[in-house]
Every structure is written in C-alpha cells, then in structure tokens.
JSON list of C-alpha atoms and ligand atoms in Angstrom, two decimals:
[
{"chain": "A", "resi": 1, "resn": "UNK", "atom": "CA", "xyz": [21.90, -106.97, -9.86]},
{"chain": "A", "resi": 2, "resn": "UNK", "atom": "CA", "xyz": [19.26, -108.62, -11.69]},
{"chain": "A", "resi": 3, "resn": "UNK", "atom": "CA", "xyz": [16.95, -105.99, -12.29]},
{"chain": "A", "resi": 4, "resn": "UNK", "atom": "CA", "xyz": [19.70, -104.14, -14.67]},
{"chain": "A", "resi": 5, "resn": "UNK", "atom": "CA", "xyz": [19.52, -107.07, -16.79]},
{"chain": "A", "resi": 6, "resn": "UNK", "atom": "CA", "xyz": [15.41, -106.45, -17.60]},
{"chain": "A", "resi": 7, "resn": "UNK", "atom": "CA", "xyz": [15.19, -104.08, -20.69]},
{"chain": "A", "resi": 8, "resn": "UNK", "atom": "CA", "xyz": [11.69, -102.39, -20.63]},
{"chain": "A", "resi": 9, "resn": "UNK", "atom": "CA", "xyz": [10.20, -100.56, -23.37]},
{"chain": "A", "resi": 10, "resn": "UNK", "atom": "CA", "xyz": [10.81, -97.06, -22.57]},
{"chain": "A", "resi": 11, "resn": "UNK", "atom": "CA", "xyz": [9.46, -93.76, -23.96]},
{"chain": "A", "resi": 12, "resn": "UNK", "atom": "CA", "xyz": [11.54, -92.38, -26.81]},
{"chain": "A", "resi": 13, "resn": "UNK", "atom": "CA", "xyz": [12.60, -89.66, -24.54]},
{"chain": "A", "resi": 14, "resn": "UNK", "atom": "CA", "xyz": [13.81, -91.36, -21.85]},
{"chain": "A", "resi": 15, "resn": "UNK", "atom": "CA", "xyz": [15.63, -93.75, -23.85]},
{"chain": "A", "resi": 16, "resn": "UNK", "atom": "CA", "xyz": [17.62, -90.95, -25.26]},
{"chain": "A", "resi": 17, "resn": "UNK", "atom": "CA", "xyz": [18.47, -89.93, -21.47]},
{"chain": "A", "resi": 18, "resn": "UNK", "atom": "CA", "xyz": [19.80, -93.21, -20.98]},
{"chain": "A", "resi": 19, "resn": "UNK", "atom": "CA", "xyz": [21.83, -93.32, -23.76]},
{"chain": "A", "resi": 20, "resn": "UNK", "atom": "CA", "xyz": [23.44, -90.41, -23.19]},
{"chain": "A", "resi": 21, "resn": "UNK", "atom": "CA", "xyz": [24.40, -91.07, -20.02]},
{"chain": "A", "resi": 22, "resn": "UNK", "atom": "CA", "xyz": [26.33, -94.60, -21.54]},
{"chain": "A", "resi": 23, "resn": "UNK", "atom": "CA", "xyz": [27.97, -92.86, -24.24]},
{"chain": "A", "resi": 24, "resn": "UNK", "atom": "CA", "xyz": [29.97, -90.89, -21.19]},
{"chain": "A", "resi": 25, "resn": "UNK", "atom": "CA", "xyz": [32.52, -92.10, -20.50]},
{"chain": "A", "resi": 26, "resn": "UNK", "atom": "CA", "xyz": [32.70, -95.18, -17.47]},
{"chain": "A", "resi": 27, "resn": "UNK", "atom": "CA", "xyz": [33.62, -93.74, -13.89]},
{"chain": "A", "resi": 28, "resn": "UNK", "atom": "CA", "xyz": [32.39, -90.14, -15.28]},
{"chain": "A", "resi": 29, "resn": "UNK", "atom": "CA", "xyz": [29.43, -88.95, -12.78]},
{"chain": "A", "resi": 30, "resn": "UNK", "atom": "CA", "xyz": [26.70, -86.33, -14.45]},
{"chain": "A", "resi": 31, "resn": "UNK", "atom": "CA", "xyz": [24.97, -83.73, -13.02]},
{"chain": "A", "resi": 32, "resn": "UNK", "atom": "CA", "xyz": [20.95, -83.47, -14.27]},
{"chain": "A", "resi": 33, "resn": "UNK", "atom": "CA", "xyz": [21.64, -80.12, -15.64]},
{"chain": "A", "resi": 34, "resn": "UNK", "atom": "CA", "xyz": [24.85, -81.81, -17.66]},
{"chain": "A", "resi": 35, "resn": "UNK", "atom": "CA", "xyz": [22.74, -84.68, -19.45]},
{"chain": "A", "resi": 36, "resn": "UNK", "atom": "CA", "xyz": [19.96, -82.28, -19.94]},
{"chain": "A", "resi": 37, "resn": "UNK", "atom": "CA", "xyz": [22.80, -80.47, -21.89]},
{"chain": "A", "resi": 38, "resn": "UNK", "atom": "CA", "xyz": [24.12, -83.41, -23.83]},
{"chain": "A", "resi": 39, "resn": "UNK", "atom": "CA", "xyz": [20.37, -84.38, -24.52]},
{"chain": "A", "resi": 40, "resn": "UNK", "atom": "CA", "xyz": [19.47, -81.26, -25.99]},
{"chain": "A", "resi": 41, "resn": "UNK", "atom": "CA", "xyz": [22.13, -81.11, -29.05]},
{"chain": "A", "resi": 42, "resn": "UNK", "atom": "CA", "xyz": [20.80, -84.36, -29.86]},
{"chain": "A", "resi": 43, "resn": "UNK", "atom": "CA", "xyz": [17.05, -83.48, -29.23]},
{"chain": "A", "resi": 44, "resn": "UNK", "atom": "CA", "xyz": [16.58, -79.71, -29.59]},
{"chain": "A", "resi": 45, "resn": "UNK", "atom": "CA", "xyz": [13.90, -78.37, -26.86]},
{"chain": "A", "resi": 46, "resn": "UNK", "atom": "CA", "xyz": [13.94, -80.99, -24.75]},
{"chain": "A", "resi": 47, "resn": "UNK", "atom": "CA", "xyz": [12.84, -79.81, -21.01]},
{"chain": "A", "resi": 48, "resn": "UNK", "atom": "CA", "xyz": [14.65, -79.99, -18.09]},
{"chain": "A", "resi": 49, "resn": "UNK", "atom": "CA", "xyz": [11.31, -81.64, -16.51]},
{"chain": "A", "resi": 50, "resn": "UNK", "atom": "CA", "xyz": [11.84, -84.66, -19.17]},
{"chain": "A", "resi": 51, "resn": "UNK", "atom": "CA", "xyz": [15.16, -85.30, -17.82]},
{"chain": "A", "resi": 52, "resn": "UNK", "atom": "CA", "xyz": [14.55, -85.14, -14.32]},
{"chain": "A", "resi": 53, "resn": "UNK", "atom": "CA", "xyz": [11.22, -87.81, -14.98]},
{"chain": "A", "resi": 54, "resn": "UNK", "atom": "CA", "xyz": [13.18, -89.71, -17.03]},
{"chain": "A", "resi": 55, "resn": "UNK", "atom": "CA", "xyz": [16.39, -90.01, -14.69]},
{"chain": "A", "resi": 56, "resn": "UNK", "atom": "CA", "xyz": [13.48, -90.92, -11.72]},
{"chain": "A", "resi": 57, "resn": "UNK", "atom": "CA", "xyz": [12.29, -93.45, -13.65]},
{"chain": "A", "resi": 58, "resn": "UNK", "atom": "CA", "xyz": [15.42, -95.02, -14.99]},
{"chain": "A", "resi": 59, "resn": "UNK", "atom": "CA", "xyz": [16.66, -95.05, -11.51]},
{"chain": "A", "resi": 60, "resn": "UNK", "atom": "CA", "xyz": [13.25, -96.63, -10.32]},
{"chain": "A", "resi": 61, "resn": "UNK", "atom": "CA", "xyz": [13.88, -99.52, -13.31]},
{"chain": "A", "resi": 62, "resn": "UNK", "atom": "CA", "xyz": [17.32, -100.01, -11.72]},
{"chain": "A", "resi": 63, "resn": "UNK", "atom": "CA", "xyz": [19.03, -98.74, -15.39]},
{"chain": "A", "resi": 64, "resn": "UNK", "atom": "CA", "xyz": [20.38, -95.64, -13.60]},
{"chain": "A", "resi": 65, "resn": "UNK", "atom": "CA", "xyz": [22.18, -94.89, -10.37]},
{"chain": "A", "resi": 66, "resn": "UNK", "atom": "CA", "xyz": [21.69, -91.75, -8.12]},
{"chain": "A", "resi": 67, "resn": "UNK", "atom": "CA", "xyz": [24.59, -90.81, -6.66]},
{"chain": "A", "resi": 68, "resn": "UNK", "atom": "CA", "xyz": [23.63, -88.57, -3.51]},
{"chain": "A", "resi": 69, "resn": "UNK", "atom": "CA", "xyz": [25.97, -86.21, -1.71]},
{"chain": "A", "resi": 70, "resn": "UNK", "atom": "CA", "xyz": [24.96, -85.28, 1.55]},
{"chain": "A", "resi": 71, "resn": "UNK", "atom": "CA", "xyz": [25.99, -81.43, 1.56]},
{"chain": "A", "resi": 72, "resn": "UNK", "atom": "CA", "xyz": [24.66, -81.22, -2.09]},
{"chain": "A", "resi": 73, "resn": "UNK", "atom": "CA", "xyz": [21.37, -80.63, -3.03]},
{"chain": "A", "resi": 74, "resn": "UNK", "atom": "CA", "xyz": [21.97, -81.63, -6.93]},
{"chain": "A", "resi": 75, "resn": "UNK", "atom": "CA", "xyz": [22.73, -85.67, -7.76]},
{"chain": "A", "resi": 76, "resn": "UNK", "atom": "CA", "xyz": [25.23, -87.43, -9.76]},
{"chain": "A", "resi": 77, "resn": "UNK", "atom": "CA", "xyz": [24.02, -90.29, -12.37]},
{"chain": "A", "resi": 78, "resn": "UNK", "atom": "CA", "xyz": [25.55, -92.60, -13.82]},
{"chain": "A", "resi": 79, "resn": "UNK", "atom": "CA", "xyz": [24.36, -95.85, -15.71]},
{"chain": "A", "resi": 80, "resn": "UNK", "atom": "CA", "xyz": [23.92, -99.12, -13.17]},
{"chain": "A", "resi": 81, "resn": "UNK", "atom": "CA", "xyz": [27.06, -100.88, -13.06]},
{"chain": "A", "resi": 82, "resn": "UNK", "atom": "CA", "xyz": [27.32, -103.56, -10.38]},
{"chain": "A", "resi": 83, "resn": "UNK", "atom": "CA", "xyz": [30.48, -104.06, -8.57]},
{"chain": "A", "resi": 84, "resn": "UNK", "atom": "CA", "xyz": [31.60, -100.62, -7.48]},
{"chain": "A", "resi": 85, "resn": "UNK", "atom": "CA", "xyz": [30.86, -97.88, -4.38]},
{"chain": "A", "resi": 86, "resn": "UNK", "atom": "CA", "xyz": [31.56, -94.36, -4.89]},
{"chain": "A", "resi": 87, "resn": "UNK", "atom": "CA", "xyz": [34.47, -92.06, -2.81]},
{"chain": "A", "resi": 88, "resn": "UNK", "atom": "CA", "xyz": [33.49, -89.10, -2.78]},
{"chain": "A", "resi": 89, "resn": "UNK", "atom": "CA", "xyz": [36.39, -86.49, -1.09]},
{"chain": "A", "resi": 90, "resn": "UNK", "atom": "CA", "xyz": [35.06, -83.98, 1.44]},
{"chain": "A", "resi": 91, "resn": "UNK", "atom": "CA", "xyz": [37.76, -82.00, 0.73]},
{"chain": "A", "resi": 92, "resn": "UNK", "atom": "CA", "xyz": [37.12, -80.96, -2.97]},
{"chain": "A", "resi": 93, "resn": "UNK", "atom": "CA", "xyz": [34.27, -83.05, -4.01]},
{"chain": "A", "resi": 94, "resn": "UNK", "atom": "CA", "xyz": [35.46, -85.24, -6.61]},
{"chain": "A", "resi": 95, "resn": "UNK", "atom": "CA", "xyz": [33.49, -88.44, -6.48]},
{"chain": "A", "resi": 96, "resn": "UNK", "atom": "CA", "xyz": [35.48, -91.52, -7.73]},
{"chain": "A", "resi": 97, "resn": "UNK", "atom": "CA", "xyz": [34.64, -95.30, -8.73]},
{"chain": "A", "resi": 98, "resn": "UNK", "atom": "CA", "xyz": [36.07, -98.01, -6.65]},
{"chain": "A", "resi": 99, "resn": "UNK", "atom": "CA", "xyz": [35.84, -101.36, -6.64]},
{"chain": "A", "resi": 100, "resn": "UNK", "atom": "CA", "xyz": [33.36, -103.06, -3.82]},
{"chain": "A", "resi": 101, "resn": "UNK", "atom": "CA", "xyz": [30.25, -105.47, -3.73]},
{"chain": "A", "resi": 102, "resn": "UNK", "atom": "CA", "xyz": [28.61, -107.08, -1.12]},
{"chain": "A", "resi": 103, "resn": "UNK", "atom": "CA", "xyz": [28.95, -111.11, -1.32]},
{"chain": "A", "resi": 104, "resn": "UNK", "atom": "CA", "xyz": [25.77, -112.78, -2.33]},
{"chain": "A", "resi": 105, "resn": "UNK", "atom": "CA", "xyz": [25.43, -114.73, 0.56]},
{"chain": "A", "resi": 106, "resn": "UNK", "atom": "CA", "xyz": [25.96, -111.32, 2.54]},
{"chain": "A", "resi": 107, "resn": "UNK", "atom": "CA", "xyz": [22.84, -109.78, 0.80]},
{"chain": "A", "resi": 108, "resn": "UNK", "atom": "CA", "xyz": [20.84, -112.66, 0.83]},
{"chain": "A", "resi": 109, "resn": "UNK", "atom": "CA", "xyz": [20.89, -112.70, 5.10]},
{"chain": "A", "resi": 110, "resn": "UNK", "atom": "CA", "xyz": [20.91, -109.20, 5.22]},
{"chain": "A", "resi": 111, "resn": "UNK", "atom": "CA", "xyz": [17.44, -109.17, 3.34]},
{"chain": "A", "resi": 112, "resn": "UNK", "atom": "CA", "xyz": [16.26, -112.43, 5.46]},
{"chain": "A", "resi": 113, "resn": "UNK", "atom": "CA", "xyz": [17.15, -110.81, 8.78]},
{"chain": "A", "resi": 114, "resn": "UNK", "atom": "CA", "xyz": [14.78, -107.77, 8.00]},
{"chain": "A", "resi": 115, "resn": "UNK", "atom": "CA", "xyz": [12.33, -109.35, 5.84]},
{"chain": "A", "resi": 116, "resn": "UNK", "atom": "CA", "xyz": [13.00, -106.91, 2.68]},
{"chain": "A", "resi": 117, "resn": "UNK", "atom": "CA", "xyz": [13.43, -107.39, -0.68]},
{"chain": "A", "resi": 118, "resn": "UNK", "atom": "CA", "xyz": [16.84, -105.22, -1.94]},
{"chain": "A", "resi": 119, "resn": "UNK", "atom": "CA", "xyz": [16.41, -104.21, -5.49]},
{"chain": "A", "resi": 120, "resn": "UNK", "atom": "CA", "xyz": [19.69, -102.17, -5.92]},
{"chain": "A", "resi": 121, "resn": "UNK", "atom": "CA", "xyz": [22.46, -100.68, -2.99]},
{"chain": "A", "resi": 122, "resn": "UNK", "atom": "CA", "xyz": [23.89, -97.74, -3.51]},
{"chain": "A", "resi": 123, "resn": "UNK", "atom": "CA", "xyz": [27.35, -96.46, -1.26]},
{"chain": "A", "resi": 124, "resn": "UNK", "atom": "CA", "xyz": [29.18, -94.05, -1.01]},
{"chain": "A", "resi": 125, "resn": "UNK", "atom": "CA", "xyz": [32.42, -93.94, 1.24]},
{"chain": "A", "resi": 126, "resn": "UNK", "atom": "CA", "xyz": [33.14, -89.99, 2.58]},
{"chain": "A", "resi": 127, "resn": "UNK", "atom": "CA", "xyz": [36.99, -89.13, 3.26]},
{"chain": "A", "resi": 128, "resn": "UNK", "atom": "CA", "xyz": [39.94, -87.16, 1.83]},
{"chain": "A", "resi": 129, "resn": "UNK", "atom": "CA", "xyz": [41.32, -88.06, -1.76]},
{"chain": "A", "resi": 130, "resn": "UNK", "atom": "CA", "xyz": [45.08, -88.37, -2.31]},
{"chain": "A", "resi": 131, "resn": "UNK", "atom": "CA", "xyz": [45.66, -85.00, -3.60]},
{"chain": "A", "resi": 132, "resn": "UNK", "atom": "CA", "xyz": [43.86, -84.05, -0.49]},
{"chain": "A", "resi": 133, "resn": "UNK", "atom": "CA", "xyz": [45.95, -85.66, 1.78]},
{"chain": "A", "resi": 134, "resn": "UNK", "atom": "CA", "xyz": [48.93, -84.41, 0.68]},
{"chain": "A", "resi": 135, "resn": "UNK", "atom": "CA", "xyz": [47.46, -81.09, 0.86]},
{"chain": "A", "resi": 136, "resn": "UNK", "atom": "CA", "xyz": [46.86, -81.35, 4.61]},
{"chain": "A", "resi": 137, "resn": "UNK", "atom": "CA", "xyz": [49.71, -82.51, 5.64]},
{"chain": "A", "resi": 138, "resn": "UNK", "atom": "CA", "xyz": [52.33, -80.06, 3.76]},
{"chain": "B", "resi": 1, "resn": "ZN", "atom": "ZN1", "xyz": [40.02, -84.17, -2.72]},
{"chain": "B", "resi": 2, "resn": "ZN", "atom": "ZN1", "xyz": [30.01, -94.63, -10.15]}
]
C-alpha cells in the first residue's frame, strides 16, 4: 500500500525498533517483549514503554503490522509487507505467511460503497496447520 512507501523522519529510538524488526528474518512474527529484547543489546536501557510507543506509532505510519490473535492478549509485529494474510493454527498457535491481496479494483469499491478511506488491511485466516491435521486425525 502506498503509505509504506512514505519514509518519515522518525525519532532515533523508534527507528532502531524498526530496524530491528527488518533485520528478522521475513515470515518471522515478534512478540513486543522479543524486539524490546533485540533492541536492548543494541541500545542498553531502553524501556519497554519506548517499544510499545514506538511499535504504535510505526503501525499508525503504516511501517509496521500488528498481528492480533483473538485468544491472546500480546501482538505479533512484523514490518509492512503487502501481498500476504496471516494463518494462524488454533491448534498450536503458530502464525504463518501466506500469499493473498485484495485486487485493486476490489478495494477501491469496497472503500466507495462505505465512503472510507483504507490505509492498510490486515487478515488473518484461523484453522488447523498441517502438522495439526495430521494430529487429529491419527
Ligand atoms: Zn498447528
Ligand atoms: Zn506476516
């Protein structure tokens, strides 16, 4: 989406959040309390209240996804990447990339049927993964 593509000047801490969220590696999904961990061995005594303000307001700018889980209270981020949804398995958790967008054209009605603007779409599809599966039915 185009809002990724806008660079803003951002505040020397929250800069450092978003780069270490795109030095993981791609399809990986962090926890707050993760990135506040990989933050601090590069910035010693940096608070967990930074990283939480500065993963709001990357996420606000569109730089960062949320990924929500409904029966956790704790997100995942990871850094915007368009083209992909998120499976996340009920039956052990894991949340995995996969491949989905919207068509253009798709959006574009969507947003003129209910008069809103979309800035960025975030989904996640719920089921069982493979491993899963073949756990149920053995
Ligand atoms: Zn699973
Ligand atoms: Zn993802």
């Amino acid at each position: 989406m185009e809002r990724v593509s806008r660079r803003p000047k951002l505040p020397k801490n929250y800069k450092l959040i978003y780069d270490v969220l795109c030095a993981q590696a791609e399809g990986h999904h962090a926890s707050a309390s993760e990135i506040h961990g990989a933050a601090k061995q590069l910035q010693p005594g940096l608070g967990y209240s930074t990283v939480y303000r500065a993963l709001d307001r990357l996420r606000d700018l569109g730089l960062v996804l949320e990924v929500r889980l409904p029966e956790s209270a704790s997100a995942l981020y990871e850094p915007a990447r368009p083209g992909h949804a998120h499976f996340h398995c009920v039956g052990c958790g894991r949340v995995d990339d996969v491949a989905f967008s919207l068509p253009e054209p798709e959006l574009a009605a969507l947003a003129k049927r209910h008069d809103i603007e979309i800035d960025t779409m975030v989904t996640t599809f719920n089921g069982l993964c493979q491993g899963c599966r073949g756990a149920a039915a053995s």
